[in-house]
Amino acid sequence: TTLAGIGQAVVGTLQHPEETANRFLKVQSIQTCQNELLDAFEKITGEKWKVTRMTSKDLIEKGKEENKAGVGGWVLKLAVSHLYDVGQGRGMVAPSREEADAELLGVKEESAEDIVAKLLG
C-alpha cells in the first residue's frame, strides 16, 4: 500500500468508527512484485533498466562486506534482504482485495504503472 493509501485508510477508519472498532483491518492498494514494478518503470521511461539479481543470502553477505569495508548503503542491503528472504513470509498481505477492508475505508486499487507514473511525474 502506498503512503496515500495508508493515509486514506486512517481517514476511512475515522469515518467508520463503528465498522472498524476493536478489530484488525486489512488494507491494500496494490499487490505486486519486483518484476512487475521493473516492467512498469521500463514501460513508462521507455528504457531498458540494468538489473542485478541477487539472492537474499548474497545480499546479506554483500551488506556485511560493505559494513566491514566502511562502505555506505550496507544497512539497506540487510533490510531489503529480510523483506525478500524466500519462505520467511515477513509481509502481511490481505488474501485478496475482496477480503480486505479497502472498499470500506475508501482505499483505491492501484497498478504498478499508476504508481510509477506518479513517482516520475
mmCIF file with all atom_site columns, N, CA, C and O in Angstrom, residues 1-51:
data_model
loop_
_atom_site.group_PDB
_atom_site.id
_atom_site.type_symbol
_atom_site.label_atom_id
_atom_site.label_alt_id
_atom_site.label_comp_id
_atom_site.label_asym_id
_atom_site.label_entity_id
_atom_site.label_seq_id
_atom_site.pdbx_PDB_ins_code
_atom_site.Cartn_x
_atom_site.Cartn_y
_atom_site.Cartn_z
_atom_site.occupancy
_atom_site.B_iso_or_equiv
_atom_site.pdbx_formal_charge
_atom_site.auth_seq_id
_atom_site.auth_comp_id
_atom_site.auth_asym_id
_atom_site.auth_atom_id
_atom_site.pdbx_PDB_model_num
ATOM 1   N N  . THR A 1 1  ? 0.845   -1.176 0.000   1.00 0.00 ? 1  THR A N  1
ATOM 2   C CA . THR A 1 1  ? 0.000   0.000  0.000   1.00 0.00 ? 1  THR A CA 1
ATOM 3   C C  . THR A 1 1  ? 0.889   1.238  0.000   1.00 0.00 ? 1  THR A C  1
ATOM 4   O O  . THR A 1 1  ? 1.860   1.311  0.746   1.00 0.00 ? 1  THR A O  1
ATOM 5   N N  . THR A 1 2  ? 0.536   2.190  -0.821  1.00 0.00 ? 2  THR A N  1
ATOM 6   C CA . THR A 1 2  ? 1.302   3.435  -0.892  1.00 0.00 ? 2  THR A CA 1
ATOM 7   C C  . THR A 1 2  ? 1.010   4.303  0.327   1.00 0.00 ? 2  THR A C  1
ATOM 8   O O  . THR A 1 2  ? 0.055   4.049  1.075   1.00 0.00 ? 2  THR A O  1
ATOM 9   N N  . LEU A 1 3  ? 1.805   5.357  0.520   1.00 0.00 ? 3  LEU A N  1
ATOM 10  C CA . LEU A 1 3  ? 1.561   6.273  1.627   1.00 0.00 ? 3  LEU A CA 1
ATOM 11  C C  . LEU A 1 3  ? 0.191   6.936  1.494   1.00 0.00 ? 3  LEU A C  1
ATOM 12  O O  . LEU A 1 3  ? -0.504  7.141  2.489   1.00 0.00 ? 3  LEU A O  1
ATOM 13  N N  . ALA A 1 4  ? -0.208  7.247  0.266   1.00 0.00 ? 4  ALA A N  1
ATOM 14  C CA . ALA A 1 4  ? -1.543  7.825  0.067   1.00 0.00 ? 4  ALA A CA 1
ATOM 15  C C  . ALA A 1 4  ? -2.622  6.834  0.493   1.00 0.00 ? 4  ALA A C  1
ATOM 16  O O  . ALA A 1 4  ? -3.623  7.218  1.111   1.00 0.00 ? 4  ALA A O  1
ATOM 17  N N  . GLY A 1 5  ? -2.424  5.565  0.189   1.00 0.00 ? 5  GLY A N  1
ATOM 18  C CA . GLY A 1 5  ? -3.372  4.534  0.605   1.00 0.00 ? 5  GLY A CA 1
ATOM 19  C C  . GLY A 1 5  ? -3.438  4.374  2.112   1.00 0.00 ? 5  GLY A C  1
ATOM 20  O O  . GLY A 1 5  ? -4.512  4.194  2.691   1.00 0.00 ? 5  GLY A O  1
ATOM 21  N N  . ILE A 1 6  ? -2.277  4.458  2.764   1.00 0.00 ? 6  ILE A N  1
ATOM 22  C CA . ILE A 1 6  ? -2.238  4.370  4.225   1.00 0.00 ? 6  ILE A CA 1
ATOM 23  C C  . ILE A 1 6  ? -2.975  5.562  4.833   1.00 0.00 ? 6  ILE A C  1
ATOM 24  O O  . ILE A 1 6  ? -3.762  5.417  5.767   1.00 0.00 ? 6  ILE A O  1
ATOM 25  N N  . GLY A 1 7  ? -2.726  6.753  4.278   1.00 0.00 ? 7  GLY A N  1
ATOM 26  C CA . GLY A 1 7  ? -3.418  7.951  4.754   1.00 0.00 ? 7  GLY A CA 1
ATOM 27  C C  . GLY A 1 7  ? -4.916  7.825  4.600   1.00 0.00 ? 7  GLY A C  1
ATOM 28  O O  . GLY A 1 7  ? -5.682  8.161  5.515   1.00 0.00 ? 7  GLY A O  1
ATOM 29  N N  . GLN A 1 8  ? -5.366  7.315  3.452   1.00 0.00 ? 8  GLN A N  1
ATOM 30  C CA . GLN A 1 8  ? -6.791  7.135  3.228   1.00 0.00 ? 8  GLN A CA 1
ATOM 31  C C  . GLN A 1 8  ? -7.369  6.087  4.177   1.00 0.00 ? 8  GLN A C  1
ATOM 32  O O  . GLN A 1 8  ? -8.496  6.220  4.645   1.00 0.00 ? 8  GLN A O  1
ATOM 33  N N  . ALA A 1 9  ? -6.601  5.059  4.491   1.00 0.00 ? 9  ALA A N  1
ATOM 34  C CA . ALA A 1 9  ? -7.068  4.037  5.436   1.00 0.00 ? 9  ALA A CA 1
ATOM 35  C C  . ALA A 1 9  ? -7.304  4.644  6.818   1.00 0.00 ? 9  ALA A C  1
ATOM 36  O O  . ALA A 1 9  ? -8.291  4.314  7.487   1.00 0.00 ? 9  ALA A O  1
ATOM 37  N N  . VAL A 1 10 ? -6.428  5.549  7.231   1.00 0.00 ? 10 VAL A N  1
ATOM 38  C CA . VAL A 1 10 ? -6.609  6.225  8.522   1.00 0.00 ? 10 VAL A CA 1
ATOM 39  C C  . VAL A 1 10 ? -7.865  7.087  8.490   1.00 0.00 ? 10 VAL A C  1
ATOM 40  O O  . VAL A 1 10 ? -8.700  7.027  9.398   1.00 0.00 ? 10 VAL A O  1
ATOM 41  N N  . VAL A 1 11 ? -8.023  7.867  7.421   1.00 0.00 ? 11 VAL A N  1
ATOM 42  C CA . VAL A 1 11 ? -9.213  8.716  7.276   1.00 0.00 ? 11 VAL A CA 1
ATOM 43  C C  . VAL A 1 11 ? -10.469 7.845  7.255   1.00 0.00 ? 11 VAL A C  1
ATOM 44  O O  . VAL A 1 11 ? -11.462 8.133  7.937   1.00 0.00 ? 11 VAL A O  1
ATOM 45  N N  . GLY A 1 12 ? -10.434 6.757  6.481   1.00 0.00 ? 12 GLY A N  1
ATOM 46  C CA . GLY A 1 12 ? -11.581 5.857  6.391   1.00 0.00 ? 12 GLY A CA 1
ATOM 47  C C  . GLY A 1 12 ? -11.938 5.224  7.723   1.00 0.00 ? 12 GLY A C  1
ATOM 48  O O  . GLY A 1 12 ? -13.114 5.029  8.041   1.00 0.00 ? 12 GLY A O  1
ATOM 49  N N  . THR A 1 13 ? -10.920 4.906  8.510   1.00 0.00 ? 13 THR A N  1
ATOM 50  C CA . THR A 1 13 ? -11.151 4.341  9.840   1.00 0.00 ? 13 THR A CA 1
ATOM 51  C C  . THR A 1 13 ? -11.879 5.352  10.726  1.00 0.00 ? 13 THR A C  1
ATOM 52  O O  . THR A 1 13 ? -12.840 5.012  11.425  1.00 0.00 ? 13 THR A O  1
ATOM 53  N N  . LEU A 1 14 ? -11.438 6.600  10.673  1.00 0.00 ? 14 LEU A N  1
ATOM 54  C CA . LEU A 1 14 ? -12.082 7.651  11.473  1.00 0.00 ? 14 LEU A CA 1
ATOM 55  C C  . LEU A 1 14 ? -13.502 7.948  10.993  1.00 0.00 ? 14 LEU A C  1
ATOM 56  O O  . LEU A 1 14 ? -14.364 8.313  11.791  1.00 0.00 ? 14 LEU A O  1
ATOM 57  N N  . GLN A 1 15 ? -13.751 7.754  9.706   1.00 0.00 ? 15 GLN A N  1
ATOM 58  C CA . GLN A 1 15 ? -15.085 7.995  9.158   1.00 0.00 ? 15 GLN A CA 1
ATOM 59  C C  . GLN A 1 15 ? -16.050 6.838  9.422   1.00 0.00 ? 15 GLN A C  1
ATOM 60  O O  . GLN A 1 15 ? -17.253 6.995  9.263   1.00 0.00 ? 15 GLN A O  1
ATOM 61  N N  . HIS A 1 16 ? -15.524 5.682  9.796   1.00 0.00 ? 16 HIS A N  1
ATOM 62  C CA . HIS A 1 16 ? -16.349 4.486  10.044  1.00 0.00 ? 16 HIS A CA 1
ATOM 63  C C  . HIS A 1 16 ? -15.999 3.882  11.397  1.00 0.00 ? 16 HIS A C  1
ATOM 64  O O  . HIS A 1 16 ? -15.573 2.720  11.481  1.00 0.00 ? 16 HIS A O  1
ATOM 65  N N  . PRO A 1 17 ? -16.210 4.627  12.481  1.00 0.00 ? 17 PRO A N  1
ATOM 66  C CA . PRO A 1 17 ? -15.789 4.134  13.800  1.00 0.00 ? 17 PRO A CA 1
ATOM 67  C C  . PRO A 1 17 ? -16.498 2.859  14.239  1.00 0.00 ? 17 PRO A C  1
ATOM 68  O O  . PRO A 1 17 ? -15.879 2.000  14.865  1.00 0.00 ? 17 PRO A O  1
ATOM 69  N N  . GLU A 1 18 ? -17.758 2.720  13.926  1.00 0.00 ? 18 GLU A N  1
ATOM 70  C CA . GLU A 1 18 ? -18.476 1.514  14.369  1.00 0.00 ? 18 GLU A CA 1
ATOM 71  C C  . GLU A 1 18 ? -18.020 0.273  13.613  1.00 0.00 ? 18 GLU A C  1
ATOM 72  O O  . GLU A 1 18 ? -17.825 -0.786 14.202  1.00 0.00 ? 18 GLU A O  1
ATOM 73  N N  . GLU A 1 19 ? -17.847 0.413  12.293  1.00 0.00 ? 19 GLU A N  1
ATOM 74  C CA . GLU A 1 19 ? -17.455 -0.745 11.480  1.00 0.00 ? 19 GLU A CA 1
ATOM 75  C C  . GLU A 1 19 ? -16.020 -1.189 11.727  1.00 0.00 ? 19 GLU A C  1
ATOM 76  O O  . GLU A 1 19 ? -15.652 -2.326 11.454  1.00 0.00 ? 19 GLU A O  1
ATOM 77  N N  . THR A 1 20 ? -15.181 -0.267 12.217  1.00 0.00 ? 20 THR A N  1
ATOM 78  C CA . THR A 1 20 ? -13.760 -0.579 12.377  1.00 0.00 ? 20 THR A CA 1
ATOM 79  C C  . THR A 1 20 ? -13.328 -0.764 13.833  1.00 0.00 ? 20 THR A C  1
ATOM 80  O O  . THR A 1 20 ? -12.166 -1.083 14.087  1.00 0.00 ? 20 THR A O  1
ATOM 81  N N  . ALA A 1 21 ? -14.237 -0.603 14.761  1.00 0.00 ? 21 ALA A N  1
ATOM 82  C CA . ALA A 1 21 ? -13.899 -0.664 16.188  1.00 0.00 ? 21 ALA A CA 1
ATOM 83  C C  . ALA A 1 21 ? -13.431 -2.060 16.600  1.00 0.00 ? 21 ALA A C  1
ATOM 84  O O  . ALA A 1 21 ? -14.005 -3.073 16.192  1.00 0.00 ? 21 ALA A O  1
ATOM 85  N N  . ASN A 1 22 ? -12.363 -2.098 17.378  1.00 0.00 ? 22 ASN A N  1
ATOM 86  C CA . ASN A 1 22 ? -11.889 -3.309 18.051  1.00 0.00 ? 22 ASN A CA 1
ATOM 87  C C  . ASN A 1 22 ? -11.613 -4.478 17.115  1.00 0.00 ? 22 ASN A C  1
ATOM 88  O O  . ASN A 1 22 ? -11.949 -5.622 17.428  1.00 0.00 ? 22 ASN A O  1
ATOM 89  N N  . ARG A 1 23 ? -11.011 -4.200 15.972  1.00 0.00 ? 23 ARG A N  1
ATOM 90  C CA . ARG A 1 23 ? -10.639 -5.296 15.077  1.00 0.00 ? 23 ARG A CA 1
ATOM 91  C C  . ARG A 1 23 ? -9.460  -4.895 14.198  1.00 0.00 ? 23 ARG A C  1
ATOM 92  O O  . ARG A 1 23 ? -9.175  -3.715 14.018  1.00 0.00 ? 23 ARG A O  1
ATOM 93  N N  . PHE A 1 24 ? -8.780  -5.897 13.685  1.00 0.00 ? 24 PHE A N  1
ATOM 94  C CA . PHE A 1 24 ? -7.703  -5.655 12.736  1.00 0.00 ? 24 PHE A CA 1
ATOM 95  C C  . PHE A 1 24 ? -8.318  -5.318 11.396  1.00 0.00 ? 24 PHE A C  1
ATOM 96  O O  . PHE A 1 24 ? -9.330  -5.915 10.999  1.00 0.00 ? 24 PHE A O  1
ATOM 97  N N  . LEU A 1 25 ? -7.713  -4.382 10.686  1.00 0.00 ? 25 LEU A N  1
ATOM 98  C CA . LEU A 1 25 ? -8.167  -4.009 9.353   1.00 0.00 ? 25 LEU A CA 1
ATOM 99  C C  . LEU A 1 25 ? -7.143  -4.478 8.331   1.00 0.00 ? 25 LEU A C  1
ATOM 100 O O  . LEU A 1 25 ? -5.938  -4.374 8.560   1.00 0.00 ? 25 LEU A O  1
ATOM 101 N N  . LYS A 1 26 ? -7.635  -4.988 7.229   1.00 0.00 ? 26 LYS A N  1
ATOM 102 C CA . LYS A 1 26 ? -6.764  -5.439 6.138   1.00 0.00 ? 26 LYS A CA 1
ATOM 103 C C  . LYS A 1 26 ? -6.932  -4.464 4.986   1.00 0.00 ? 26 LYS A C  1
ATOM 104 O O  . LYS A 1 26 ? -8.052  -4.250 4.507   1.00 0.00 ? 26 LYS A O  1
ATOM 105 N N  . VAL A 1 27 ? -5.837  -3.860 4.570   1.00 0.00 ? 27 VAL A N  1
ATOM 106 C CA . VAL A 1 27 ? -5.902  -2.844 3.523   1.00 0.00 ? 27 VAL A CA 1
ATOM 107 C C  . VAL A 1 27 ? -4.793  -3.089 2.516   1.00 0.00 ? 27 VAL A C  1
ATOM 108 O O  . VAL A 1 27 ? -3.661  -3.393 2.887   1.00 0.00 ? 27 VAL A O  1
ATOM 109 N N  . GLN A 1 28 ? -5.127  -2.939 1.251   1.00 0.00 ? 28 GLN A N  1
ATOM 110 C CA . GLN A 1 28 ? -4.103  -2.959 0.215   1.00 0.00 ? 28 GLN A CA 1
ATOM 111 C C  . GLN A 1 28 ? -4.585  -2.116 -0.954  1.00 0.00 ? 28 GLN A C  1
ATOM 112 O O  . GLN A 1 28 ? -5.765  -2.112 -1.284  1.00 0.00 ? 28 GLN A O  1
ATOM 113 N N  . SER A 1 29 ? -3.642  -1.381 -1.538  1.00 0.00 ? 29 SER A N  1
ATOM 114 C CA . SER A 1 29 ? -3.965  -0.629 -2.741  1.00 0.00 ? 29 SER A CA 1
ATOM 115 C C  . SER A 1 29 ? -3.362  -1.313 -3.964  1.00 0.00 ? 29 SER A C  1
ATOM 116 O O  . SER A 1 29 ? -3.776  -1.067 -5.086  1.00 0.00 ? 29 SER A O  1
ATOM 117 N N  . ILE A 1 30 ? -2.382  -2.184 -3.718  1.00 0.00 ? 30 ILE A N  1
ATOM 118 C CA . ILE A 1 30 ? -1.744  -2.916 -4.814  1.00 0.00 ? 30 ILE A CA 1
ATOM 119 C C  . ILE A 1 30 ? -1.128  -4.196 -4.261  1.00 0.00 ? 30 ILE A C  1
ATOM 120 O O  . ILE A 1 30 ? -0.686  -4.241 -3.119  1.00 0.00 ? 30 ILE A O  1
ATOM 121 N N  . GLN A 1 31 ? -1.142  -5.218 -5.077  1.00 0.00 ? 31 GLN A N  1
ATOM 122 C CA . GLN A 1 31 ? -0.395  -6.437 -4.761  1.00 0.00 ? 31 GLN A CA 1
ATOM 123 C C  . GLN A 1 31 ? 0.463   -6.693 -5.988  1.00 0.00 ? 31 GLN A C  1
ATOM 124 O O  . GLN A 1 31 ? -0.052  -6.925 -7.082  1.00 0.00 ? 31 GLN A O  1
ATOM 125 N N  . THR A 1 32 ? 1.775   -6.606 -5.818  1.00 0.00 ? 32 THR A N  1
ATOM 126 C CA . THR A 1 32 ? 2.679   -6.662 -6.963  1.00 0.00 ? 32 THR A CA 1
ATOM 127 C C  . THR A 1 32 ? 3.961   -7.381 -6.593  1.00 0.00 ? 32 THR A C  1
ATOM 128 O O  . THR A 1 32 ? 4.076   -7.936 -5.504  1.00 0.00 ? 32 THR A O  1
ATOM 129 N N  . CYS A 1 33 ? 4.904   -7.371 -7.502  1.00 0.00 ? 33 CYS A N  1
ATOM 130 C CA . CYS A 1 33 ? 6.209   -7.968 -7.265  1.00 0.00 ? 33 CYS A CA 1
ATOM 131 C C  . CYS A 1 33 ? 7.270   -7.076 -7.910  1.00 0.00 ? 33 CYS A C  1
ATOM 132 O O  . CYS A 1 33 ? 6.957   -6.163 -8.670  1.00 0.00 ? 33 CYS A O  1
ATOM 133 N N  . GLN A 1 34 ? 8.523   -7.353 -7.602  1.00 0.00 ? 34 GLN A N  1
ATOM 134 C CA . GLN A 1 34 ? 9.618   -6.544 -8.135  1.00 0.00 ? 34 GLN A CA 1
ATOM 135 C C  . GLN A 1 34 ? 9.653   -6.573 -9.661  1.00 0.00 ? 34 GLN A C  1
ATOM 136 O O  . GLN A 1 34 ? 9.915   -5.552 -10.296 1.00 0.00 ? 34 GLN A O  1
ATOM 137 N N  . ASN A 1 35 ? 9.382   -7.717 -10.270 1.00 0.00 ? 35 ASN A N  1
ATOM 138 C CA . ASN A 1 35 ? 9.423   -7.814 -11.732 1.00 0.00 ? 35 ASN A CA 1
ATOM 139 C C  . ASN A 1 35 ? 8.322   -6.976 -12.375 1.00 0.00 ? 35 ASN A C  1
ATOM 140 O O  . ASN A 1 35 ? 8.544   -6.353 -13.417 1.00 0.00 ? 35 ASN A O  1
ATOM 141 N N  . GLU A 1 36 ? 7.142   -6.949 -11.777 1.00 0.00 ? 36 GLU A N  1
ATOM 142 C CA . GLU A 1 36 ? 6.056   -6.135 -12.307 1.00 0.00 ? 36 GLU A CA 1
ATOM 143 C C  . GLU A 1 36 ? 6.406   -4.645 -12.204 1.00 0.00 ? 36 GLU A C  1
ATOM 144 O O  . GLU A 1 36 ? 6.133   -3.871 -13.122 1.00 0.00 ? 36 GLU A O  1
ATOM 145 N N  . LEU A 1 37 ? 7.017   -4.251 -11.095 1.00 0.00 ? 37 LEU A N  1
ATOM 146 C CA . LEU A 1 37 ? 7.445   -2.861 -10.940 1.00 0.00 ? 37 LEU A CA 1
ATOM 147 C C  . LEU A 1 37 ? 8.535   -2.510 -11.950 1.00 0.00 ? 37 LEU A C  1
ATOM 148 O O  . LEU A 1 37 ? 8.513   -1.436 -12.548 1.00 0.00 ? 37 LEU A O  1
ATOM 149 N N  . LEU A 1 38 ? 9.480   -3.414 -12.177 1.00 0.00 ? 38 LEU A N  1
ATOM 150 C CA . LEU A 1 38 ? 10.523  -3.190 -13.172 1.00 0.00 ? 38 LEU A CA 1
ATOM 151 C C  . LEU A 1 38 ? 9.903   -3.002 -14.553 1.00 0.00 ? 38 LEU A C  1
ATOM 152 O O  . LEU A 1 38 ? 10.261  -2.080 -15.289 1.00 0.00 ? 38 LEU A O  1
ATOM 153 N N  . ASP A 1 39 ? 8.968   -3.871 -14.919 1.00 0.00 ? 39 ASP A N  1
ATOM 154 C CA . ASP A 1 39 ? 8.285   -3.743 -16.214 1.00 0.00 ? 39 ASP A CA 1
ATOM 155 C C  . ASP A 1 39 ? 7.608   -2.379 -16.344 1.00 0.00 ? 39 ASP A C  1
ATOM 156 O O  . ASP A 1 39 ? 7.669   -1.745 -17.398 1.00 0.00 ? 39 ASP A O  1
ATOM 157 N N  . ALA A 1 40 ? 6.966   -1.920 -15.269 1.00 0.00 ? 40 ALA A N  1
ATOM 158 C CA . ALA A 1 40 ? 6.288   -0.627 -15.297 1.00 0.00 ? 40 ALA A CA 1
ATOM 159 C C  . ALA A 1 40 ? 7.292   0.511  -15.474 1.00 0.00 ? 40 ALA A C  1
ATOM 160 O O  . ALA A 1 40 ? 7.056   1.439  -16.269 1.00 0.00 ? 40 ALA A O  1
ATOM 161 N N  . PHE A 1 41 ? 8.418   0.466  -14.749 1.00 0.00 ? 41 PHE A N  1
ATOM 162 C CA . PHE A 1 41 ? 9.444   1.505  -14.904 1.00 0.00 ? 41 PHE A CA 1
ATOM 163 C C  . PHE A 1 41 ? 9.993   1.518  -16.327 1.00 0.00 ? 41 PHE A C  1
ATOM 164 O O  . PHE A 1 41 ? 10.191  2.579  -16.914 1.00 0.00 ? 41 PHE A O  1
ATOM 165 N N  . GLU A 1 42 ? 10.240  0.337  -16.890 1.00 0.00 ? 42 GLU A N  1
ATOM 166 C CA . GLU A 1 42 ? 10.765  0.277  -18.255 1.00 0.00 ? 42 GLU A CA 1
ATOM 167 C C  . GLU A 1 42 ? 9.747   0.803  -19.265 1.00 0.00 ? 42 GLU A C  1
ATOM 168 O O  . GLU A 1 42 ? 10.109  1.523  -20.204 1.00 0.00 ? 42 GLU A O  1
ATOM 169 N N  . LYS A 1 43 ? 8.485   0.492  -19.070 1.00 0.00 ? 43 LYS A N  1
ATOM 170 C CA . LYS A 1 43 ? 7.444   0.954  -19.988 1.00 0.00 ? 43 LYS A CA 1
ATOM 171 C C  . LYS A 1 43 ? 7.278   2.472  -19.905 1.00 0.00 ? 43 LYS A C  1
ATOM 172 O O  . LYS A 1 43 ? 7.230   3.156  -20.930 1.00 0.00 ? 43 LYS A O  1
ATOM 173 N N  . ILE A 1 44 ? 7.195   3.015  -18.690 1.00 0.00 ? 44 ILE A N  1
ATOM 174 C CA . ILE A 1 44 ? 6.967   4.451  -18.512 1.00 0.00 ? 44 ILE A CA 1
ATOM 175 C C  . ILE A 1 44 ? 8.170   5.267  -18.979 1.00 0.00 ? 44 ILE A C  1
ATOM 176 O O  . ILE A 1 44 ? 8.010   6.316  -19.598 1.00 0.00 ? 44 ILE A O  1
ATOM 177 N N  . THR A 1 45 ? 9.397   4.796  -18.701 1.00 0.00 ? 45 THR A N  1
ATOM 178 C CA . THR A 1 45 ? 10.592  5.549  -19.096 1.00 0.00 ? 45 THR A CA 1
ATOM 179 C C  . THR A 1 45 ? 11.007  5.270  -20.535 1.00 0.00 ? 45 THR A C  1
ATOM 180 O O  . THR A 1 45 ? 11.780  6.036  -21.111 1.00 0.00 ? 45 THR A O  1
ATOM 181 N N  . GLY A 1 46 ? 10.511  4.168  -21.108 1.00 0.00 ? 46 GLY A N  1
ATOM 182 C CA . GLY A 1 46 ? 10.905  3.807  -22.469 1.00 0.00 ? 46 GLY A CA 1
ATOM 183 C C  . GLY A 1 46 ? 12.339  3.313  -22.555 1.00 0.00 ? 46 GLY A C  1
ATOM 184 O O  . GLY A 1 46 ? 12.931  3.291  -23.633 1.00 0.00 ? 46 GLY A O  1
ATOM 185 N N  . GLU A 1 47 ? 12.902  2.932  -21.433 1.00 0.00 ? 47 GLU A N  1
ATOM 186 C CA . GLU A 1 47 ? 14.288  2.459  -21.388 1.00 0.00 ? 47 GLU A CA 1
ATOM 187 C C  . GLU A 1 47 ? 14.366  1.077  -20.756 1.00 0.00 ? 47 GLU A C  1
ATOM 188 O O  . GLU A 1 47 ? 13.584  0.755  -19.882 1.00 0.00 ? 47 GLU A O  1
ATOM 189 N N  . LYS A 1 48 ? 15.343  0.305  -21.201 1.00 0.00 ? 48 LYS A N  1
ATOM 190 C CA . LYS A 1 48 ? 15.634  -0.984 -20.569 1.00 0.00 ? 48 LYS A CA 1
ATOM 191 C C  . LYS A 1 48 ? 16.546  -0.702 -19.384 1.00 0.00 ? 48 LYS A C  1
ATOM 192 O O  . LYS A 1 48 ? 17.555  -0.009 -19.514 1.00 0.00 ? 48 LYS A O  1
ATOM 193 N N  . TRP A 1 49 ? 16.178  -1.187 -18.205 1.00 0.00 ? 49 TRP A N  1
ATOM 194 C CA . TRP A 1 49 ? 16.947  -0.924 -16.992 1.00 0.00 ? 49 TRP A CA 1
ATOM 195 C C  . TRP A 1 49 ? 17.968  -2.028 -16.775 1.00 0.00 ? 49 TRP A C  1
ATOM 196 O O  . TRP A 1 49 ? 17.687  -3.212 -17.009 1.00 0.00 ? 49 TRP A O  1
ATOM 197 N N  . LYS A 1 50 ? 19.145  -1.637 -16.280 1.00 0.00 ? 50 LYS A N  1
ATOM 198 C CA . LYS A 1 50 ? 20.167  -2.617 -15.916 1.00 0.00 ? 50 LYS A CA 1
ATOM 199 C C  . LYS A 1 50 ? 19.739  -3.239 -14.588 1.00 0.00 ? 50 LYS A C  1
ATOM 200 O O  . LYS A 1 50 ? 19.438  -2.533 -13.631 1.00 0.00 ? 50 LYS A O  1
ATOM 201 N N  . VAL A 1 51 ? 19.702  -4.545 -14.550 1.00 0.00 ? 51 VAL A N  1
ATOM 202 C CA . VAL A 1 51 ? 19.234  -5.254 -13.362 1.00 0.00 ? 51 VAL A CA 1
ATOM 203 C C  . VAL A 1 51 ? 20.329  -6.178 -12.854 1.00 0.00 ? 51 VAL A C  1
ATOM 204 O O  . VAL A 1 51 ? 20.960  -6.896 -13.630 1.00 0.00 ? 51 VAL A O  1
#
